[in-house]
Amino acid sequence: MPKHILITGATSGFGLATARLFASEGWLVSGTGRRADRLEALHKELGDAFLPIPLDMRDREAVMKTLGDLPGDRHDVDVLLNNAGAALGLEPAQECSLDDWDTMVDTNIKGLLYATRAVLPGMVARNSGHIVMLGSIAGNYPYAGGNVYCGSKAFVKQFSLSLRADLLGTKVHVTNIEPGLAESEFSIVRFHGDTARAATVYEGTSPITPQDIAETVFWVTHRPAHININRVEIMPICQCPSGPLVKKGM
Ligand code: NDP
Ligand code: 8X3
């Protein structure tokens, strides 16, 4: 019986690369996204290995109903990749769009909670499974303009670690993957479709690729059952953490 991974946000970037990698390794893959045309294209590419699930992760009722009761051989979820998410804007907090803030909270936090809550009872009942979160270095280090995005990823990190505590005594695994600079559609979304501005983010760098993250998801989910990878922080070699900033002259 092939294993089954459910990926939220499989239409682009990390989710898309992970869908391709796991399908190539013989897994059943189910993937959500709002762009149904892209899900359909992936279905054509991967064939019956892939189940497209057009879904907005912010829709609590639809997420609980759909992901909590997947059909046939997809019913049991071995791995949930909580990947759907976005950063919107890079303005200082006093200038940010409240709509952007709502969207980040509703997607990065609440959508992730709904998907987790939908699959977790089945995992606990079977005493097996793995929930992998796409956190970020933004949850570990603040940066100007990161405000709510950084806050949402700090939530993901702490929720992930707290889940481990709730699940102690079961064999359900939880991992938070925390990438740094990575090229996908992330910056295009952040800058509301401004591709030229998005390109400047990666100019002169060798960023993490979606394939790098897909391989990390594969690695954390293929460790011996008696261990749990709690967190994985990854940066490209051209990036590093840095200490507090000082503004002189004030
Ligand atoms: P992309 O923009 O390339 O992909 C984002 C995915 O999320 C898309 O498939 C998109 O699908 C989906 N998504 C967004 N909103 C919703 C929604 N409301 N309902 C359903 N799906 C949604 O970005 P990445 O692949 O880079 O990002 C994936 C995750 O990794 C995010 O959580 C991001 O915060 C995180 N991350 C990204 C980093 C980076 O630098 N790229 C670094 C660290 C973490 P659709 O639009 O079709 O709905
Ligand atoms: C994406 C990484 O540093 O652009 O989560 O916020 S960062």
PDB file of C-alpha atoms and ligand atoms in Angstrom:
ATOM      1  CA  MET A   1       0.000   0.000   0.000  1.00  0.00           C
ATOM      2  CA  PRO A   2       1.676   3.298  -1.064  1.00  0.00           C
ATOM      3  CA  LYS A   3       1.989   6.052   1.509  1.00  0.00           C
ATOM      4  CA  HIS A   4       0.015   9.258   1.190  1.00  0.00           C
ATOM      5  CA  ILE A   5       1.155  12.870   1.545  1.00  0.00           C
ATOM      6  CA  LEU A   6      -1.315  15.750   1.683  1.00  0.00           C
ATOM      7  CA  ILE A   7       0.274  19.046   0.641  1.00  0.00           C
ATOM      8  CA  THR A   8      -1.413  22.398   1.188  1.00  0.00           C
ATOM      9  CA  GLY A   9      -0.386  24.858  -1.514  1.00  0.00           C
ATOM     10  CA  ALA A  10       0.763  22.456  -4.235  1.00  0.00           C
ATOM     11  CA  THR A  11       0.365  24.894  -7.141  1.00  0.00           C
ATOM     12  CA  SER A  12       3.751  26.594  -6.841  1.00  0.00           C
ATOM     13  CA  GLY A  13       7.148  26.725  -5.156  1.00  0.00           C
ATOM     14  CA  PHE A  14       7.898  24.317  -2.296  1.00  0.00           C
ATOM     15  CA  GLY A  15       4.548  22.527  -2.450  1.00  0.00           C
ATOM     16  CA  LEU A  16       4.807  21.854  -6.170  1.00  0.00           C
ATOM     17  CA  ALA A  17       8.392  20.574  -5.936  1.00  0.00           C
ATOM     18  CA  THR A  18       7.438  18.336  -2.997  1.00  0.00           C
ATOM     19  CA  ALA A  19       4.450  16.922  -4.907  1.00  0.00           C
ATOM     20  CA  ARG A  20       6.717  16.010  -7.821  1.00  0.00           C
ATOM     21  CA  LEU A  21       9.406  14.456  -5.614  1.00  0.00           C
ATOM     22  CA  PHE A  22       7.059  12.313  -3.530  1.00  0.00           C
ATOM     23  CA  ALA A  23       5.121  11.160  -6.623  1.00  0.00           C
ATOM     24  CA  SER A  24       8.418  10.136  -8.240  1.00  0.00           C
ATOM     25  CA  GLU A  25       9.151   8.075  -5.099  1.00  0.00           C
ATOM     26  CA  GLY A  26       5.875   6.148  -5.443  1.00  0.00           C
ATOM     27  CA  TRP A  27       3.764   8.073  -2.940  1.00  0.00           C
ATOM     28  CA  LEU A  28       0.127   9.028  -3.373  1.00  0.00           C
ATOM     29  CA  VAL A  29       0.002  12.818  -3.353  1.00  0.00           C
ATOM     30  CA  SER A  30      -2.994  15.061  -2.675  1.00  0.00           C
ATOM     31  CA  GLY A  31      -2.596  18.788  -3.125  1.00  0.00           C
ATOM     32  CA  THR A  32      -4.634  21.876  -2.378  1.00  0.00           C
ATOM     33  CA  GLY A  33      -4.549  25.340  -3.904  1.00  0.00           C
ATOM     34  CA  ARG A  34      -6.882  28.040  -5.097  1.00  0.00           C
ATOM     35  CA  ARG A  35      -5.631  27.907  -8.695  1.00  0.00           C
ATOM     36  CA  ALA A  36      -7.588  24.927  -9.984  1.00  0.00           C
ATOM     37  CA  ASP A  37      -6.013  25.172 -13.465  1.00  0.00           C
ATOM     38  CA  ARG A  38      -2.557  24.558 -11.987  1.00  0.00           C
ATOM     39  CA  LEU A  39      -3.819  21.642  -9.934  1.00  0.00           C
ATOM     40  CA  GLU A  40      -5.342  20.180 -13.092  1.00  0.00           C
ATOM     41  CA  ALA A  41      -2.045  20.619 -14.971  1.00  0.00           C
ATOM     42  CA  LEU A  42      -0.246  18.791 -12.147  1.00  0.00           C
ATOM     43  CA  HIS A  43      -2.836  16.032 -12.309  1.00  0.00           C
ATOM     44  CA  LYS A  44      -2.084  15.634 -16.026  1.00  0.00           C
ATOM     45  CA  GLU A  45       1.663  15.581 -15.311  1.00  0.00           C
ATOM     46  CA  LEU A  46       1.609  13.111 -12.390  1.00  0.00           C
ATOM     47  CA  GLY A  47      -1.429  11.055 -13.408  1.00  0.00           C
ATOM     48  CA  ASP A  48      -3.416   9.071 -10.847  1.00  0.00           C
ATOM     49  CA  ALA A  49      -0.691   9.561  -8.239  1.00  0.00           C
ATOM     50  CA  PHE A  50      -2.018  13.089  -7.751  1.00  0.00           C
ATOM     51  CA  LEU A  51      -5.413  14.116  -6.384  1.00  0.00           C
ATOM     52  CA  PRO A  52      -6.193  17.798  -7.019  1.00  0.00           C
ATOM     53  CA  ILE A  53      -8.158  19.499  -4.223  1.00  0.00           C
ATOM     54  CA  PRO A  54      -9.186  23.042  -5.178  1.00  0.00           C
ATOM     55  CA  LEU A  55      -9.533  24.703  -1.797  1.00  0.00           C
ATOM     56  CA  ASP A  56      -8.973  28.015  -0.072  1.00  0.00           C
ATOM     57  CA  MET A  57      -7.262  27.191   3.226  1.00  0.00           C
ATOM     58  CA  ARG A  58      -9.032  30.149   4.869  1.00  0.00           C
ATOM     59  CA  ASP A  59     -12.408  28.456   4.447  1.00  0.00           C
ATOM     60  CA  ARG A  60     -12.711  26.628   7.762  1.00  0.00           C
ATOM     61  CA  GLU A  61     -15.830  24.652   6.913  1.00  0.00           C
ATOM     62  CA  ALA A  62     -14.540  23.525   3.502  1.00  0.00           C
ATOM     63  CA  VAL A  63     -11.118  22.573   4.902  1.00  0.00           C
ATOM     64  CA  MET A  64     -12.567  20.547   7.781  1.00  0.00           C
ATOM     65  CA  LYS A  65     -15.089  18.814   5.544  1.00  0.00           C
ATOM     66  CA  THR A  66     -12.738  18.071   2.655  1.00  0.00           C
ATOM     67  CA  LEU A  67      -9.450  17.260   4.374  1.00  0.00           C
ATOM     68  CA  GLY A  68     -11.124  15.501   7.289  1.00  0.00           C
ATOM     69  CA  ASP A  69     -12.768  12.983   5.006  1.00  0.00           C
ATOM     70  CA  LEU A  70     -10.658  12.359   1.910  1.00  0.00           C
ATOM     71  CA  PRO A  71     -11.928   9.657  -0.451  1.00  0.00           C
ATOM     72  CA  GLY A  72     -10.850   6.011  -0.848  1.00  0.00           C
ATOM     73  CA  ASP A  73      -7.143   5.223  -0.553  1.00  0.00           C
ATOM     74  CA  ARG A  74      -6.491   8.906   0.329  1.00  0.00           C
ATOM     75  CA  HIS A  75      -8.540   8.734   3.517  1.00  0.00           C
ATOM     76  CA  ASP A  76      -5.557   8.118   5.775  1.00  0.00           C
ATOM     77  CA  VAL A  77      -2.908  10.818   5.649  1.00  0.00           C
ATOM     78  CA  ASP A  78       0.629   9.622   6.444  1.00  0.00           C
ATOM     79  CA  VAL A  79       2.235  13.044   6.008  1.00  0.00           C
ATOM     80  CA  LEU A  80       0.558  16.457   6.123  1.00  0.00           C
ATOM     81  CA  LEU A  81       2.734  19.219   4.672  1.00  0.00           C
ATOM     82  CA  ASN A  82       1.340  22.481   6.035  1.00  0.00           C
ATOM     83  CA  ASN A  83       2.884  24.633   3.341  1.00  0.00           C
ATOM     84  CA  ALA A  84       0.239  27.061   2.023  1.00  0.00           C
ATOM     85  CA  GLY A  85       1.159  30.567   3.076  1.00  0.00           C
ATOM     86  CA  ALA A  86       2.283  33.990   2.019  1.00  0.00           C
ATOM     87  CA  ALA A  87       4.009  37.193   3.009  1.00  0.00           C
ATOM     88  CA  LEU A  88       2.150  40.291   1.864  1.00  0.00           C
ATOM     89  CA  GLY A  89       3.875  43.658   1.810  1.00  0.00           C
ATOM     90  CA  LEU A  90       7.097  44.934   3.356  1.00  0.00           C
ATOM     91  CA  GLU A  91       5.914  48.269   4.729  1.00  0.00           C
ATOM     92  CA  PRO A  92       6.478  49.422   8.308  1.00  0.00           C
ATOM     93  CA  ALA A  93       3.580  48.416  10.556  1.00  0.00           C
ATOM     94  CA  GLN A  94       2.065  51.895  10.697  1.00  0.00           C
ATOM     95  CA  GLU A  95       1.599  51.845   6.917  1.00  0.00           C
ATOM     96  CA  CYS A  96       0.549  48.232   6.329  1.00  0.00           C
ATOM     97  CA  SER A  97      -2.699  47.158   4.760  1.00  0.00           C
ATOM     98  CA  LEU A  98      -5.020  45.607   7.324  1.00  0.00           C
ATOM     99  CA  ASP A  99      -6.366  43.370   4.553  1.00  0.00           C
ATOM    100  CA  ASP A 100      -2.855  41.986   4.004  1.00  0.00           C
ATOM    101  CA  TRP A 101      -2.510  41.369   7.737  1.00  0.00           C
ATOM    102  CA  ASP A 102      -5.846  39.557   7.828  1.00  0.00           C
ATOM    103  CA  THR A 103      -4.859  37.398   4.855  1.00  0.00           C
ATOM    104  CA  MET A 104      -1.562  36.377   6.459  1.00  0.00           C
ATOM    105  CA  VAL A 105      -3.198  35.511   9.785  1.00  0.00           C
ATOM    106  CA  ASP A 106      -6.043  33.661   8.085  1.00  0.00           C
ATOM    107  CA  THR A 107      -3.744  31.655   5.787  1.00  0.00           C
ATOM    108  CA  ASN A 108      -0.454  31.166   7.626  1.00  0.00           C
ATOM    109  CA  ILE A 109      -2.014  30.591  11.034  1.00  0.00           C
ATOM    110  CA  LYS A 110      -5.689  29.713  10.811  1.00  0.00           C
ATOM    111  CA  GLY A 111      -5.530  27.684   7.586  1.00  0.00           C
ATOM    112  CA  LEU A 112      -2.633  25.692   9.021  1.00  0.00           C
ATOM    113  CA  LEU A 113      -4.643  25.074  12.194  1.00  0.00           C
ATOM    114  CA  TYR A 114      -7.686  23.865  10.264  1.00  0.00           C
ATOM    115  CA  ALA A 115      -5.645  21.401   8.174  1.00  0.00           C
ATOM    116  CA  THR A 116      -3.866  20.126  11.278  1.00  0.00           C
ATOM    117  CA  ARG A 117      -7.092  19.691  13.216  1.00  0.00           C
ATOM    118  CA  ALA A 118      -8.702  17.914  10.244  1.00  0.00           C
ATOM    119  CA  VAL A 119      -6.068  15.159   9.958  1.00  0.00           C
ATOM    120  CA  LEU A 120      -4.777  14.849  13.521  1.00  0.00           C
ATOM    121  CA  PRO A 121      -7.524  12.620  15.009  1.00  0.00           C
ATOM    122  CA  GLY A 122      -6.889   9.992  12.319  1.00  0.00           C
ATOM    123  CA  MET A 123      -3.141  10.076  12.932  1.00  0.00           C
ATOM    124  CA  VAL A 124      -3.601   9.694  16.689  1.00  0.00           C
ATOM    125  CA  ALA A 125      -6.114   6.851  16.213  1.00  0.00           C
ATOM    126  CA  ARG A 126      -3.653   5.020  13.930  1.00  0.00           C
ATOM    127  CA  ASN A 127      -0.743   5.999  16.197  1.00  0.00           C
ATOM    128  CA  SER A 128       1.313   7.040  13.153  1.00  0.00           C
ATOM    129  CA  GLY A 129       1.803  10.010  10.890  1.00  0.00           C
ATOM    130  CA  HIS A 130       3.880  13.130  10.452  1.00  0.00           C
ATOM    131  CA  ILE A 131       2.890  16.782  10.348  1.00  0.00           C
ATOM    132  CA  VAL A 132       5.494  18.951   8.644  1.00  0.00           C
ATOM    133  CA  MET A 133       5.135  22.731   8.898  1.00  0.00           C
ATOM    134  CA  LEU A 134       6.635  25.311   6.569  1.00  0.00           C
ATOM    135  CA  GLY A 135       7.796  27.828   9.130  1.00  0.00           C
ATOM    136  CA  SER A 136      10.533  30.306   8.299  1.00  0.00           C
ATOM    137  CA  ILE A 137      13.617  32.003   9.652  1.00  0.00           C
ATOM    138  CA  ALA A 138      11.145  34.912   9.894  1.00  0.00           C
ATOM    139  CA  GLY A 139       9.794  33.131  12.976  1.00  0.00           C
ATOM    140  CA  ASN A 140      13.268  33.201  14.550  1.00  0.00           C
ATOM    141  CA  TYR A 141      14.701  36.590  13.542  1.00  0.00           C
ATOM    142  CA  PRO A 142      12.774  39.840  13.122  1.00  0.00           C
ATOM    143  CA  TYR A 143      13.352  42.176  10.188  1.00  0.00           C
ATOM    144  CA  ALA A 144      11.943  45.542   9.187  1.00  0.00           C
ATOM    145  CA  GLY A 145       8.684  45.125   7.307  1.00  0.00           C
ATOM    146  CA  GLY A 146       8.342  41.526   8.511  1.00  0.00           C
ATOM    147  CA  ASN A 147       5.883  42.436  11.292  1.00  0.00           C
ATOM    148  CA  VAL A 148       2.849  40.141  10.871  1.00  0.00           C
ATOM    149  CA  TYR A 149       4.591  37.659   8.565  1.00  0.00           C
ATOM    150  CA  CYS A 150       7.343  37.169  11.180  1.00  0.00           C
ATOM    151  CA  GLY A 151       4.681  36.892  13.886  1.00  0.00           C
ATOM    152  CA  SER A 152       2.764  34.272  11.919  1.00  0.00           C
ATOM    153  CA  LYS A 153       5.872  32.124  11.479  1.00  0.00           C
ATOM    154  CA  ALA A 154       6.784  32.488  15.175  1.00  0.00           C
ATOM    155  CA  PHE A 155       3.300  31.135  15.842  1.00  0.00           C
ATOM    156  CA  VAL A 156       3.963  28.191  13.534  1.00  0.00           C
ATOM    157  CA  LYS A 157       7.200  27.358  15.353  1.00  0.00           C
ATOM    158  CA  GLN A 158       5.663  27.469  18.827  1.00  0.00           C
ATOM    159  CA  PHE A 159       2.503  25.640  17.747  1.00  0.00           C
ATOM    160  CA  SER A 160       4.647  22.948  16.184  1.00  0.00           C
ATOM    161  CA  LEU A 161       6.690  22.475  19.364  1.00  0.00           C
ATOM    162  CA  SER A 162       3.531  22.511  21.485  1.00  0.00           C
ATOM    163  CA  LEU A 163       1.984  19.838  19.287  1.00  0.00           C
ATOM    164  CA  ARG A 164       4.961  17.666  20.124  1.00  0.00           C
ATOM    165  CA  ALA A 165       4.051  18.044  23.782  1.00  0.00           C
ATOM    166  CA  ASP A 166       0.396  17.167  23.170  1.00  0.00           C
ATOM    167  CA  LEU A 167       1.435  14.147  21.121  1.00  0.00           C
ATOM    168  CA  LEU A 168       4.006  12.822  23.572  1.00  0.00           C
ATOM    169  CA  GLY A 169       3.206   9.157  24.114  1.00  0.00           C
ATOM    170  CA  THR A 170       2.037   8.712  20.517  1.00  0.00           C
ATOM    171  CA  LYS A 171       4.118   7.907  17.456  1.00  0.00           C
ATOM    172  CA  VAL A 172       2.897  10.960  15.545  1.00  0.00           C
ATOM    173  CA  HIS A 173       5.839  13.099  14.401  1.00  0.00           C
ATOM    174  CA  VAL A 174       5.952  16.889  14.042  1.00  0.00           C
ATOM    175  CA  THR A 175       8.626  18.966  12.294  1.00  0.00           C
ATOM    176  CA  ASN A 176       8.971  22.680  11.586  1.00  0.00           C
ATOM    177  CA  ILE A 177      11.118  23.477   8.522  1.00  0.00           C
ATOM    178  CA  GLU A 178      12.465  27.032   8.709  1.00  0.00           C
ATOM    179  CA  PRO A 179      13.968  28.221   5.404  1.00  0.00           C
ATOM    180  CA  GLY A 180      15.632  31.530   4.704  1.00  0.00           C
ATOM    181  CA  LEU A 181      16.011  33.197   1.309  1.00  0.00           C
ATOM    182  CA  ALA A 182      14.339  30.912  -1.230  1.00  0.00           C
ATOM    183  CA  GLU A 183      13.236  31.673  -4.775  1.00  0.00           C
ATOM    184  CA  SER A 184       9.660  30.772  -5.694  1.00  0.00           C
ATOM    185  CA  GLU A 185       6.615  32.936  -6.338  1.00  0.00           C
ATOM    186  CA  PHE A 186       6.961  34.119  -2.718  1.00  0.00           C
ATOM    187  CA  SER A 187       8.314  37.615  -3.499  1.00  0.00           C
ATOM    188  CA  ILE A 188       5.992  38.111  -6.482  1.00  0.00           C
ATOM    189  CA  VAL A 189       3.109  37.503  -4.083  1.00  0.00           C
ATOM    190  CA  ARG A 190       4.705  39.690  -1.403  1.00  0.00           C
ATOM    191  CA  PHE A 191       4.977  42.605  -3.843  1.00  0.00           C
ATOM    192  CA  HIS A 192       1.490  42.060  -5.229  1.00  0.00           C
ATOM    193  CA  GLY A 193       2.588  40.924  -8.688  1.00  0.00           C
ATOM    194  CA  ASP A 194       5.546  43.306  -9.175  1.00  0.00           C
ATOM    195  CA  THR A 195       7.901  40.787 -10.808  1.00  0.00           C
ATOM    196  CA  ALA A 196      10.699  43.329 -11.355  1.00  0.00           C
ATOM    197  CA  ARG A 197      10.806  44.208  -7.656  1.00  0.00           C
ATOM    198  CA  ALA A 198      10.582  40.530  -6.736  1.00  0.00           C
ATOM    199  CA  ALA A 199      13.594  39.730  -8.949  1.00  0.00           C
ATOM    200  CA  THR A 200      15.762  42.243  -7.060  1.00  0.00           C
ATOM    201  CA  VAL A 201      15.391  40.156  -3.877  1.00  0.00           C
ATOM    202  CA  TYR A 202      17.429  37.331  -5.450  1.00  0.00           C
ATOM    203  CA  GLU A 203      19.851  39.379  -7.562  1.00  0.00           C
ATOM    204  CA  GLY A 204      23.459  38.418  -6.859  1.00  0.00           C
ATOM    205  CA  THR A 205      22.482  35.525  -4.581  1.00  0.00           C
ATOM    206  CA  SER A 206      22.204  31.755  -4.862  1.00  0.00           C
ATOM    207  CA  PRO A 207      18.953  31.237  -2.964  1.00  0.00           C
ATOM    208  CA  ILE A 208      17.459  28.011  -1.641  1.00  0.00           C
ATOM    209  CA  THR A 209      15.451  26.282  -4.379  1.00  0.00           C
ATOM    210  CA  PRO A 210      12.049  24.581  -4.060  1.00  0.00           C
ATOM    211  CA  GLN A 211      13.826  21.302  -4.815  1.00  0.00           C
ATOM    212  CA  ASP A 212      16.091  21.863  -1.765  1.00  0.00           C
ATOM    213  CA  ILE A 213      12.997  22.154   0.417  1.00  0.00           C
ATOM    214  CA  ALA A 214      11.294  19.151  -1.192  1.00  0.00           C
ATOM    215  CA  GLU A 215      14.400  17.087  -0.394  1.00  0.00           C
ATOM    216  CA  THR A 216      14.322  18.357   3.191  1.00  0.00           C
ATOM    217  CA  VAL A 217      10.676  17.320   3.554  1.00  0.00           C
ATOM    218  CA  PHE A 218      11.623  13.918   2.149  1.00  0.00           C
ATOM    219  CA  TRP A 219      14.555  13.604   4.556  1.00  0.00           C
ATOM    220  CA  VAL A 220      12.655  14.531   7.721  1.00  0.00           C
ATOM    221  CA  THR A 221       9.864  12.096   6.839  1.00  0.00           C
ATOM    222  CA  HIS A 222      12.249   9.209   6.172  1.00  0.00           C
ATOM    223  CA  ARG A 223      14.102   9.103   9.482  1.00  0.00           C
ATOM    224  CA  PRO A 224      13.855   6.049  11.746  1.00  0.00           C
ATOM    225  CA  ALA A 225      10.496   6.012  13.579  1.00  0.00           C
ATOM    226  CA  HIS A 226      12.095   6.315  17.030  1.00  0.00           C
ATOM    227  CA  ILE A 227      13.383   9.849  16.362  1.00  0.00           C
ATOM    228  CA  ASN A 228      11.672  13.158  15.617  1.00  0.00           C
ATOM    229  CA  ILE A 229      13.306  16.075  13.818  1.00  0.00           C
ATOM    230  CA  ASN A 230      11.819  18.989  15.769  1.00  0.00           C
ATOM    231  CA  ARG A 231      13.123  21.913  13.715  1.00  0.00           C
ATOM    232  CA  VAL A 232      15.288  22.419  10.646  1.00  0.00           C
ATOM    233  CA  GLU A 233      16.624  25.924   9.976  1.00  0.00           C
ATOM    234  CA  ILE A 234      18.128  26.343   6.499  1.00  0.00           C
ATOM    235  CA  MET A 235      19.795  29.326   4.863  1.00  0.00           C
ATOM    236  CA  PRO A 236      21.706  29.681   1.632  1.00  0.00           C
ATOM    237  CA  ILE A 237      25.428  30.101   2.238  1.00  0.00           C
ATOM    238  CA  CYS A 238      25.136  33.753   1.178  1.00  0.00           C
ATOM    239  CA  GLN A 239      22.819  34.488   4.150  1.00  0.00           C
ATOM    240  CA  CYS A 240      23.450  34.434   7.897  1.00  0.00           C
ATOM    241  CA  PRO A 241      21.691  35.384  11.132  1.00  0.00           C
ATOM    242  CA  SER A 242      22.662  38.726  12.576  1.00  0.00           C
ATOM    243  CA  GLY A 243      22.370  40.530  15.893  1.00  0.00           C
ATOM    244  CA  PRO A 244      20.316  43.535  16.989  1.00  0.00           C
ATOM    245  CA  LEU A 245      20.484  46.686  14.878  1.00  0.00           C
ATOM    246  CA  VAL A 246      21.700  50.031  16.212  1.00  0.00           C
ATOM    247  CA  LYS A 247      20.489  53.347  14.847  1.00  0.00           C
ATOM    248  CA  LYS A 248      23.156  55.980  15.497  1.00  0.00           C
ATOM    249  CA  GLY A 249      22.632  59.704  15.807  1.00  0.00           C
ATOM    250  CA  MET A 250      19.508  59.671  17.950  1.00  0.00           C
TER     251      MET A 250
HETATM  252  P1  NDP B   1       4.731  30.309  -3.386  1.00  0.00           P
HETATM  253  O1  NDP B   1       4.059  31.640  -3.440  1.00  0.00           O
HETATM  254  O2  NDP B   1       5.512  29.864  -4.567  1.00  0.00           O
HETATM  255  O3  NDP B   1       3.642  29.181  -3.036  1.00  0.00           O
HETATM  256  C1  NDP B   1       2.650  29.403  -2.070  1.00  0.00           C
HETATM  257  C2  NDP B   1       1.605  28.292  -2.144  1.00  0.00           C
HETATM  258  O4  NDP B   1       0.636  28.549  -1.126  1.00  0.00           O
HETATM  259  C3  NDP B   1       0.868  28.269  -3.474  1.00  0.00           C
HETATM  260  O5  NDP B   1       0.675  26.931  -3.882  1.00  0.00           O
HETATM  261  C4  NDP B   1      -0.470  28.917  -3.142  1.00  0.00           C
HETATM  262  O6  NDP B   1      -1.533  28.369  -3.933  1.00  0.00           O
HETATM  263  C5  NDP B   1      -0.652  28.469  -1.688  1.00  0.00           C
HETATM  264  N1  NDP B   1      -1.614  29.325  -0.995  1.00  0.00           N
HETATM  265  C6  NDP B   1      -1.475  30.617  -0.622  1.00  0.00           C
HETATM  266  N2  NDP B   1      -2.610  31.064  -0.057  1.00  0.00           N
HETATM  267  C7  NDP B   1      -3.488  30.030  -0.085  1.00  0.00           C
HETATM  268  C8  NDP B   1      -4.841  29.851   0.341  1.00  0.00           C
HETATM  269  N3  NDP B   1      -5.532  30.841   0.917  1.00  0.00           N
HETATM  270  N4  NDP B   1      -5.428  28.659   0.137  1.00  0.00           N
HETATM  271  C9  NDP B   1      -4.746  27.653  -0.465  1.00  0.00           C
HETATM  272  N5  NDP B   1      -3.469  27.739  -0.871  1.00  0.00           N
HETATM  273  C10 NDP B   1      -2.860  28.925  -0.689  1.00  0.00           C
HETATM  274  O7  NDP B   1       5.653  30.373  -2.086  1.00  0.00           O
HETATM  275  P2  NDP B   1       6.663  29.298  -1.408  1.00  0.00           P
HETATM  276  O8  NDP B   1       6.586  27.986  -2.054  1.00  0.00           O
HETATM  277  O9  NDP B   1       7.964  29.965  -1.275  1.00  0.00           O
HETATM  278  O10 NDP B   1       6.020  29.266   0.051  1.00  0.00           O
HETATM  279  C11 NDP B   1       5.500  28.098   0.650  1.00  0.00           C
HETATM  280  C12 NDP B   1       5.587  28.261   2.156  1.00  0.00           C
HETATM  281  O11 NDP B   1       6.942  28.427   2.537  1.00  0.00           O
HETATM  282  C13 NDP B   1       4.837  29.483   2.706  1.00  0.00           C
HETATM  283  O12 NDP B   1       4.223  29.121   3.922  1.00  0.00           O
HETATM  284  C14 NDP B   1       5.961  30.491   2.950  1.00  0.00           C
HETATM  285  O13 NDP B   1       5.622  31.402   3.963  1.00  0.00           O
HETATM  286  C15 NDP B   1       7.079  29.570   3.371  1.00  0.00           C
HETATM  287  N6  NDP B   1       8.437  30.087   3.214  1.00  0.00           N
HETATM  288  C16 NDP B   1       8.873  30.628   2.033  1.00  0.00           C
HETATM  289  C17 NDP B   1      10.166  31.103   1.931  1.00  0.00           C
HETATM  290  C18 NDP B   1      10.679  31.781   0.699  1.00  0.00           C
HETATM  291  O14 NDP B   1      11.595  32.614   0.808  1.00  0.00           O
HETATM  292  N7  NDP B   1      10.164  31.456  -0.489  1.00  0.00           N
HETATM  293  C19 NDP B   1      11.112  30.963   3.042  1.00  0.00           C
HETATM  294  C20 NDP B   1      10.535  30.404   4.240  1.00  0.00           C
HETATM  295  C21 NDP B   1       9.266  29.953   4.287  1.00  0.00           C
HETATM  296  P3  NDP B   1      -2.691  29.217  -4.651  1.00  0.00           P
HETATM  297  O15 NDP B   1      -2.160  30.601  -4.871  1.00  0.00           O
HETATM  298  O16 NDP B   1      -2.973  28.459  -5.910  1.00  0.00           O
HETATM  299  O17 NDP B   1      -3.827  29.171  -3.684  1.00  0.00           O
HETATM  300  C1  8X3 B   2      10.623  33.738   3.915  1.00  0.00           C
HETATM  301  C2  8X3 B   2      11.970  34.137   4.392  1.00  0.00           C
HETATM  302  O1  8X3 B   2      13.300  36.068   5.370  1.00  0.00           O
HETATM  303  O2  8X3 B   2      11.947  36.521   3.397  1.00  0.00           O
HETATM  304  O3  8X3 B   2       9.887  33.194   4.933  1.00  0.00           O
HETATM  305  O4  8X3 B   2      10.912  36.215   5.523  1.00  0.00           O
HETATM  306  S1  8X3 B   2      12.015  35.813   4.694  1.00  0.00           S
END
